[in-house]
Short mmCIF file of C-alpha atoms in Angstrom, two decimals:
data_model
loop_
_atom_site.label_atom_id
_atom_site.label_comp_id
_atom_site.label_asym_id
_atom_site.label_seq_id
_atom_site.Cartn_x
_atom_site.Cartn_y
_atom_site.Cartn_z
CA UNK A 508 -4.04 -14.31 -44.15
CA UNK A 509 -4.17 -14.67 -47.59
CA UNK A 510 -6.39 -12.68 -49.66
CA UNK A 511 -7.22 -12.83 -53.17
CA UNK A 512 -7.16 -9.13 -54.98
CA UNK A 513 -10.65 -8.43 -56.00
CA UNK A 514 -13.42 -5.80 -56.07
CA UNK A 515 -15.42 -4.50 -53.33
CA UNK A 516 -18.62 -2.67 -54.07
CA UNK A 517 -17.67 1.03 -54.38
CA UNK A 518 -19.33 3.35 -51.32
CA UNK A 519 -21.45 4.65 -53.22
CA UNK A 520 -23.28 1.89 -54.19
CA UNK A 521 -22.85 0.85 -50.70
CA UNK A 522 -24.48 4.43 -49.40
CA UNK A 523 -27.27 3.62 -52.05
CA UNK A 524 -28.16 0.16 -51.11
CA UNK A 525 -28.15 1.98 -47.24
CA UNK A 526 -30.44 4.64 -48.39
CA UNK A 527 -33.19 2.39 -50.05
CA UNK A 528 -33.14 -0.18 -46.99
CA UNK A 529 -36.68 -0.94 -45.86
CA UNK A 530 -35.74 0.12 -43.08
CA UNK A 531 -35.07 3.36 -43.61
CA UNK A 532 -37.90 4.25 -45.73
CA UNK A 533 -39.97 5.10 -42.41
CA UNK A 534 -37.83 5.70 -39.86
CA UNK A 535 -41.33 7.04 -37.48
CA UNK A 536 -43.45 4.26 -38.32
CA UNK A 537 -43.47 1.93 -34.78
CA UNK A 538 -45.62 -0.33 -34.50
CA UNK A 539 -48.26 1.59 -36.35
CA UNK A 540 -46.96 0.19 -39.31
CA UNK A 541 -46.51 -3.38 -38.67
CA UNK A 542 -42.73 -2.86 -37.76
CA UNK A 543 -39.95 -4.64 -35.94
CA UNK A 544 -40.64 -6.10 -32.40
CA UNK A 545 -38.28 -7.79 -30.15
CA UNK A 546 -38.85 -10.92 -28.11
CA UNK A 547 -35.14 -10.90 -26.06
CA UNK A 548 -34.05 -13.05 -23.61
CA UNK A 549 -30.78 -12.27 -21.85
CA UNK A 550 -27.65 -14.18 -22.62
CA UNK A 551 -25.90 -15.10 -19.56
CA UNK A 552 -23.17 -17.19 -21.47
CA UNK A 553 -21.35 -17.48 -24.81
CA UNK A 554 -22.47 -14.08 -26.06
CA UNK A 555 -20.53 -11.75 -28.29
CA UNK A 556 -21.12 -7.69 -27.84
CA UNK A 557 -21.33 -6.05 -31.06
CA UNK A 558 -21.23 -2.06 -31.17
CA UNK A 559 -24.82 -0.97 -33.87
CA UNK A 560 -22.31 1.11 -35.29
CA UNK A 561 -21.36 -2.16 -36.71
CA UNK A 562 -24.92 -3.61 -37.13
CA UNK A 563 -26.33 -0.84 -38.48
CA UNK A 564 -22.93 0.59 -40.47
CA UNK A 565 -24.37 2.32 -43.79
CA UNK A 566 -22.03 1.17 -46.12
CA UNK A 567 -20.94 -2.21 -45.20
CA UNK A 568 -22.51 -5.04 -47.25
CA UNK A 569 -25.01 -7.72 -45.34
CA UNK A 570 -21.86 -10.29 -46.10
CA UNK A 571 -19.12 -8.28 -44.39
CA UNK A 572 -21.40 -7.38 -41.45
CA UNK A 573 -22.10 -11.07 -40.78
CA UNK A 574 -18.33 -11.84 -41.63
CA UNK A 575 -17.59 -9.39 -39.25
CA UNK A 576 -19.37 -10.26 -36.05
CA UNK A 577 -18.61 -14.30 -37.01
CA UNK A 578 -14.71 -12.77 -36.59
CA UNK A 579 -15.13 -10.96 -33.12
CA UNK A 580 -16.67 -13.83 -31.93
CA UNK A 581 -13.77 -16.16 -32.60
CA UNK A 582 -11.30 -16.82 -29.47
CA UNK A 583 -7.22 -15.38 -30.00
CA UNK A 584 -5.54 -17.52 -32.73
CA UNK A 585 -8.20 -18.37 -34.64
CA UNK A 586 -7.55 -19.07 -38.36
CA UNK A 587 -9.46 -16.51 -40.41
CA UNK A 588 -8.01 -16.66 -43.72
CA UNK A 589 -9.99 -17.01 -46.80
CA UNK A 590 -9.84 -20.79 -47.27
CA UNK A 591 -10.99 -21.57 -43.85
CA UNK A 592 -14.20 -19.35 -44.00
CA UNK A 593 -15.03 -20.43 -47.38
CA UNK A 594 -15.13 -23.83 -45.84
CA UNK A 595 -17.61 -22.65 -42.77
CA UNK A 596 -19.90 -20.63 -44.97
CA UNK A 597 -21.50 -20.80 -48.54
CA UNK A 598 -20.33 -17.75 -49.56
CA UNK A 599 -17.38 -18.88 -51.38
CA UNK A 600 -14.02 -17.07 -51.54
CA UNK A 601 -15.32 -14.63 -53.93
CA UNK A 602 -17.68 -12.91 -51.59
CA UNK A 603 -15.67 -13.88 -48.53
CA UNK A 604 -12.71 -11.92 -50.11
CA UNK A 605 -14.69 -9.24 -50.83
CA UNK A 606 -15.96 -8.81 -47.54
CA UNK A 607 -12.76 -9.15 -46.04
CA UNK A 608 -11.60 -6.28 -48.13
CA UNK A 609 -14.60 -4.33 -46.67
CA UNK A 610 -13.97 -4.93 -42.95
CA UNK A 611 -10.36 -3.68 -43.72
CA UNK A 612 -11.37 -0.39 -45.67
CA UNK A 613 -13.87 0.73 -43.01
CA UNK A 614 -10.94 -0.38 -40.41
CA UNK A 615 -12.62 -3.54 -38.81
CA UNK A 616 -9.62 -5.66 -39.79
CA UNK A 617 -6.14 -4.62 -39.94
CA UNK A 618 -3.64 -7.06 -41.50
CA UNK A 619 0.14 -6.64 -39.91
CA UNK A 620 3.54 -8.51 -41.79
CA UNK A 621 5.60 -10.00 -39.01
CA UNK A 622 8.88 -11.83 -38.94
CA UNK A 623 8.97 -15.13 -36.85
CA UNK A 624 11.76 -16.70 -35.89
CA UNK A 625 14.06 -18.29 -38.34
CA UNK A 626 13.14 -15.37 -41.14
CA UNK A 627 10.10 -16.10 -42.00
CA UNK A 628 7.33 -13.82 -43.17
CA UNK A 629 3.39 -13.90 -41.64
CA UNK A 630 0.48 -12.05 -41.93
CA UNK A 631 -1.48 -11.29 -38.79
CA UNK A 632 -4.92 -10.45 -38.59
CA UNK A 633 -6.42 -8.02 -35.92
CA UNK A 634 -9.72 -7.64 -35.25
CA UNK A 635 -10.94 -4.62 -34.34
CA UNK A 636 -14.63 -3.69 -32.00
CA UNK A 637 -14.56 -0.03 -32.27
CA UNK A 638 -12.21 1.49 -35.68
CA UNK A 639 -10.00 4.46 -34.35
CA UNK A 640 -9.45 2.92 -30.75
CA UNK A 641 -6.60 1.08 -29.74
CA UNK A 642 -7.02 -2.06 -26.81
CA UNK A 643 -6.06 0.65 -23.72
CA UNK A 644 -9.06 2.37 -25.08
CA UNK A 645 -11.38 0.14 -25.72
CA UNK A 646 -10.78 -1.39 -21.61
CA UNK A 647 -11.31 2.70 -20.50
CA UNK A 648 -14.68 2.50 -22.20
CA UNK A 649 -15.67 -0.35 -20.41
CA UNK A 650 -15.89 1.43 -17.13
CA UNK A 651 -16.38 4.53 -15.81
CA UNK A 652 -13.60 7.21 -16.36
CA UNK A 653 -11.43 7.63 -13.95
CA UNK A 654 -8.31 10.28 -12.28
CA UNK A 655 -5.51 8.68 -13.21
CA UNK A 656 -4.23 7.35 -10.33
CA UNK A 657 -1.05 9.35 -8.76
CA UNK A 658 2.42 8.20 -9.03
CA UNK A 659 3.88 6.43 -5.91
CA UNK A 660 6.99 8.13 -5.19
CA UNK A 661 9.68 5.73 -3.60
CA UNK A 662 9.93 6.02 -0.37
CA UNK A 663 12.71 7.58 1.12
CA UNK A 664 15.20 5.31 3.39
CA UNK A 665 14.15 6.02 7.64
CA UNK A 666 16.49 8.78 9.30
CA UNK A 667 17.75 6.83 12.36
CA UNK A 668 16.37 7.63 15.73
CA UNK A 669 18.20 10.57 17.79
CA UNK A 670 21.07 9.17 20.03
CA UNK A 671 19.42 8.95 23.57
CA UNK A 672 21.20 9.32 27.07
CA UNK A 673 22.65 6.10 28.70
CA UNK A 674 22.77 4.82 32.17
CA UNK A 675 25.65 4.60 34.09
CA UNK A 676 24.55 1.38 35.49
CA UNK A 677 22.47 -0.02 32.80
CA UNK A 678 21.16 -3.00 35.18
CA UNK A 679 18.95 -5.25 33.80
CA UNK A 680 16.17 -4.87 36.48
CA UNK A 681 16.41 -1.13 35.19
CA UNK A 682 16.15 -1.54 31.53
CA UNK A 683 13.46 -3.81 31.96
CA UNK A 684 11.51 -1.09 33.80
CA UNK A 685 12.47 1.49 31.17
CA UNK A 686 11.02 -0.88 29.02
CA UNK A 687 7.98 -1.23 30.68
CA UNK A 688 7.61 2.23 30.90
CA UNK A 689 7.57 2.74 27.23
CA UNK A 690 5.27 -0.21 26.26
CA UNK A 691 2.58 1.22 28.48
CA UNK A 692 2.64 4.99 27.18
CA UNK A 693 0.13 3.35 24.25
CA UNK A 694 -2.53 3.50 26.71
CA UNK A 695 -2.30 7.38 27.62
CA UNK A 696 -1.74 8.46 24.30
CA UNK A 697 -2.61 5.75 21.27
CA UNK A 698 -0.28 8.09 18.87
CA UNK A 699 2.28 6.47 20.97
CA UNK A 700 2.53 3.08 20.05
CA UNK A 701 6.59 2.07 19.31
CA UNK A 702 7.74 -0.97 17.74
CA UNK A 703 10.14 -3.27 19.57
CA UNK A 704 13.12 -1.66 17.56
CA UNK A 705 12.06 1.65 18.62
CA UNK A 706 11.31 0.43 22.80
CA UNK A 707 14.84 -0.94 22.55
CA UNK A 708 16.29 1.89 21.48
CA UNK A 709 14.50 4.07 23.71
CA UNK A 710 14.75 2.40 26.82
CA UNK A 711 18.53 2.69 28.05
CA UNK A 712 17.30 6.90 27.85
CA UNK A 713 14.61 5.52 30.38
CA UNK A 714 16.48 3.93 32.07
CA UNK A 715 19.61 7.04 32.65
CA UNK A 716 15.78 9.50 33.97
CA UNK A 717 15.56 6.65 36.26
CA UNK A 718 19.21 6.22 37.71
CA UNK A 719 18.70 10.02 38.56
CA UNK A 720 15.91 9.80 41.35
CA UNK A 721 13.14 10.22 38.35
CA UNK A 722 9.88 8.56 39.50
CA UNK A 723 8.30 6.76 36.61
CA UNK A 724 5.38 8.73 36.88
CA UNK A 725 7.32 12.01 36.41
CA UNK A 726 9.43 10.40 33.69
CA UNK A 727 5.86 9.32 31.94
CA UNK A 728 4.37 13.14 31.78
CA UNK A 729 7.74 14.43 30.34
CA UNK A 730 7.21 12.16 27.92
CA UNK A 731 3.42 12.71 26.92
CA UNK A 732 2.53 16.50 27.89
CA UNK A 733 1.66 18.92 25.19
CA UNK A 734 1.31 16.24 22.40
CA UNK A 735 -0.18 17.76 18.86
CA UNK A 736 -3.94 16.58 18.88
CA UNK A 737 -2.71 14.29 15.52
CA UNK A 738 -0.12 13.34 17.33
CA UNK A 739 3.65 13.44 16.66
CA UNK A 740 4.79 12.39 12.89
CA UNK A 741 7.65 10.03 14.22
CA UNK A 742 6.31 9.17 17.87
CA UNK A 743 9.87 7.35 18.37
CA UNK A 744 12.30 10.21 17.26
CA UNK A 745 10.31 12.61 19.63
CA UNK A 746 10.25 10.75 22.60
CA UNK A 747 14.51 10.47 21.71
CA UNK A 748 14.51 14.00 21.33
CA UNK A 749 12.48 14.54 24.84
CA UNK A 750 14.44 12.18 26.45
CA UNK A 751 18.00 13.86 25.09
CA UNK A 752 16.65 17.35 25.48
CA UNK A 753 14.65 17.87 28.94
CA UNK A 754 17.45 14.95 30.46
CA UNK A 755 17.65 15.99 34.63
CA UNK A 756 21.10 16.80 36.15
CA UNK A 757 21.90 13.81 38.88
CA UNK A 758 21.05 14.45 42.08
CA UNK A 759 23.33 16.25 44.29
CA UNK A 760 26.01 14.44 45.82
CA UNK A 761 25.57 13.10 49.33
CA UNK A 762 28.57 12.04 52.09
CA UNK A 763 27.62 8.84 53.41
CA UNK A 764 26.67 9.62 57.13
CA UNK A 765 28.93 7.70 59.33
CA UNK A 766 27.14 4.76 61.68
CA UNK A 767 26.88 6.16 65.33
CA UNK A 768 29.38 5.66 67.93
CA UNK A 769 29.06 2.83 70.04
CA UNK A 770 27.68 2.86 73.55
CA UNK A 771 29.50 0.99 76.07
CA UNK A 772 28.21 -0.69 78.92
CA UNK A 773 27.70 1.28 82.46
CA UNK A 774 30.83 0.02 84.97
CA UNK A 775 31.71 0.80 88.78
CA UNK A 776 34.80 2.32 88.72
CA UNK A 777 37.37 0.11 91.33
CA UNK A 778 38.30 3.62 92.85
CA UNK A 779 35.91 6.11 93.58
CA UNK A 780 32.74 3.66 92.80
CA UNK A 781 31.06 5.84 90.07
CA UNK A 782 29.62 4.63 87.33
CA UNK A 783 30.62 5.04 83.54
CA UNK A 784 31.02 3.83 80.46
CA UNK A 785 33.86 1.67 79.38
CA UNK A 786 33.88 -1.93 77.40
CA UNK A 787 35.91 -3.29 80.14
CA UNK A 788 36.15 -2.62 84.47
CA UNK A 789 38.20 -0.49 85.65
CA UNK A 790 38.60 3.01 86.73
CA UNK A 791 37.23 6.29 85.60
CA UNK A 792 38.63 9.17 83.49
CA UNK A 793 39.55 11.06 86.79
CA UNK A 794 40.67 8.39 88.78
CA UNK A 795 42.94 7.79 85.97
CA UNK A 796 44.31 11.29 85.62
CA UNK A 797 45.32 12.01 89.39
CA UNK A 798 47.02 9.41 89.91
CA UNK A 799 49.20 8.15 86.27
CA UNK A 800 49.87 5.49 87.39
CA UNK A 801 46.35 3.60 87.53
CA UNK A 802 45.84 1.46 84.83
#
């Protein structure tokens, strides 16, 4: 923004002028004295919000006041360089200048010398609501003050789940009631809900309680007594840990018992006319021992 070099009213003056304002001849007089009253309607729409620090400044001219609130009511990438405000008011550029210099000594404006692409020098013009704060501040002041909100520390990669027992016969029909097992423990303890990643992982443990003569109801209570009331921190890795840890030994080897002998039908023996037991006729044990010779 270009801006012609010349003289601003000294504060001084400025303070002066402030000091004989009507308006500050009886600060107490109200209404009483045929005062100021307002007749305000609320704007809803295309409305500016001007601090009275800036309304009311004591040393800022009438001119750069007005020149002022005109500015922060322009949108981002407005032109507000001398030329184009002489054209919107009838000021001139002598006054607009002057005012301009004004707004920049009280801190209202601040002009910043950038380099564009390809070399070339501009002037940027920042407008400024509040002198002293910067745009971070200005957003805080708009709403309550706040903690600032904690740092989110990154989350450290999962441990994997314990290693669980496995089954020596890891039958379907068995996993599939291992996994049963686990998807149901939810409803005697909600701290116990697993994810399918977790049941899968957990189940083949399940399923080596169960290939050792483990009811399900049995293997369900080692699982869930003496919970903390919160409940575990990593319901899966526990349950691994219970299933590794409190694992029963097999059961006790058993000889098959053999089937019982067979019972043969009652016959007549052909020589002394007893009966017993054979498959086919013939004669009995005694009638075969005295004489060898009997078939």
């Amino acid at each position: 923004m270009d801006v012609q070099d010349l003289s601003v009213p000294s504060h001084a003056q400025s303070r002066h002028a402030a000091n004989n304002h009507p308006n500050r001849r009886h600060p107490h007089s109200g209404h009483s004295g045929g005062g100021l009253d307002h007749d305000h309607t609320r704007h809803t729409t295309r409305f500016t919000v001007v601090g009275n620090h800036l309304a009311q400044h004591p040393e800022l001219s009438l001119v750069a006041i007005g020149l002022a609130l005109h500015i922060q009511s322009l949108p981002k990438g407005a032109r507000v360089d001398i030329k184009t405000l002489a054209a919107r008011f009838p000021e001139g550029t002598t006054r607009i200048a002057a005012a301009l210099r004004e707004l920049e000594a009280h801190g209202y404006l601040r002009r910043v010398r950038e380099r564009i692409p390809g070399g070339r020098i501009i002037t940027r013009t920042i407008s400024c609501n509040q002198p002293g704060h910067h745009r971070a501040d200005d957003h805080d002041a708009e709403r309550p003050p706040a903690h600032p909100a904690p740092r989110k520390r990154a989350r450290a990669p999962r441990k994997p789940l314990p290693a669980v027992p496995q089954p020596a016969c890891p039958a379907p029909a068995l996993l599939q009631t291992a996994t049963d097992l686990l998807a149901d423990l939810r409803r005697h303890d909600p701290h116990l809900l697993l994810s399918s990643c977790d049941t899968a992982h957990l189940a083949p443990g399940v399923a080596a309680w169960l290939e050792r003569d483990i009811t399900p109801t049995a293997v369900r209570q080692a699982l869930t007594a003496e919970l903390p009331p919160e409940g575990p921190r990593r319901p899966a890795a526990l349950l691994a840990h219970r299933l590794t840890a409190q694992l029963p030994p097999p059961p006790p080897f058993r000889a098959p018992t053999p089937p019982p002998a067979a019972r043969h039908p009652l016959q007549n023996c052909d020589g002394c006319d007893r009966a017993f037991r054979a498959p086919h006729p013939g004669h009995c044990h005694d009638c075969r021992s005295k004489s060898p010779a009997v078939l």
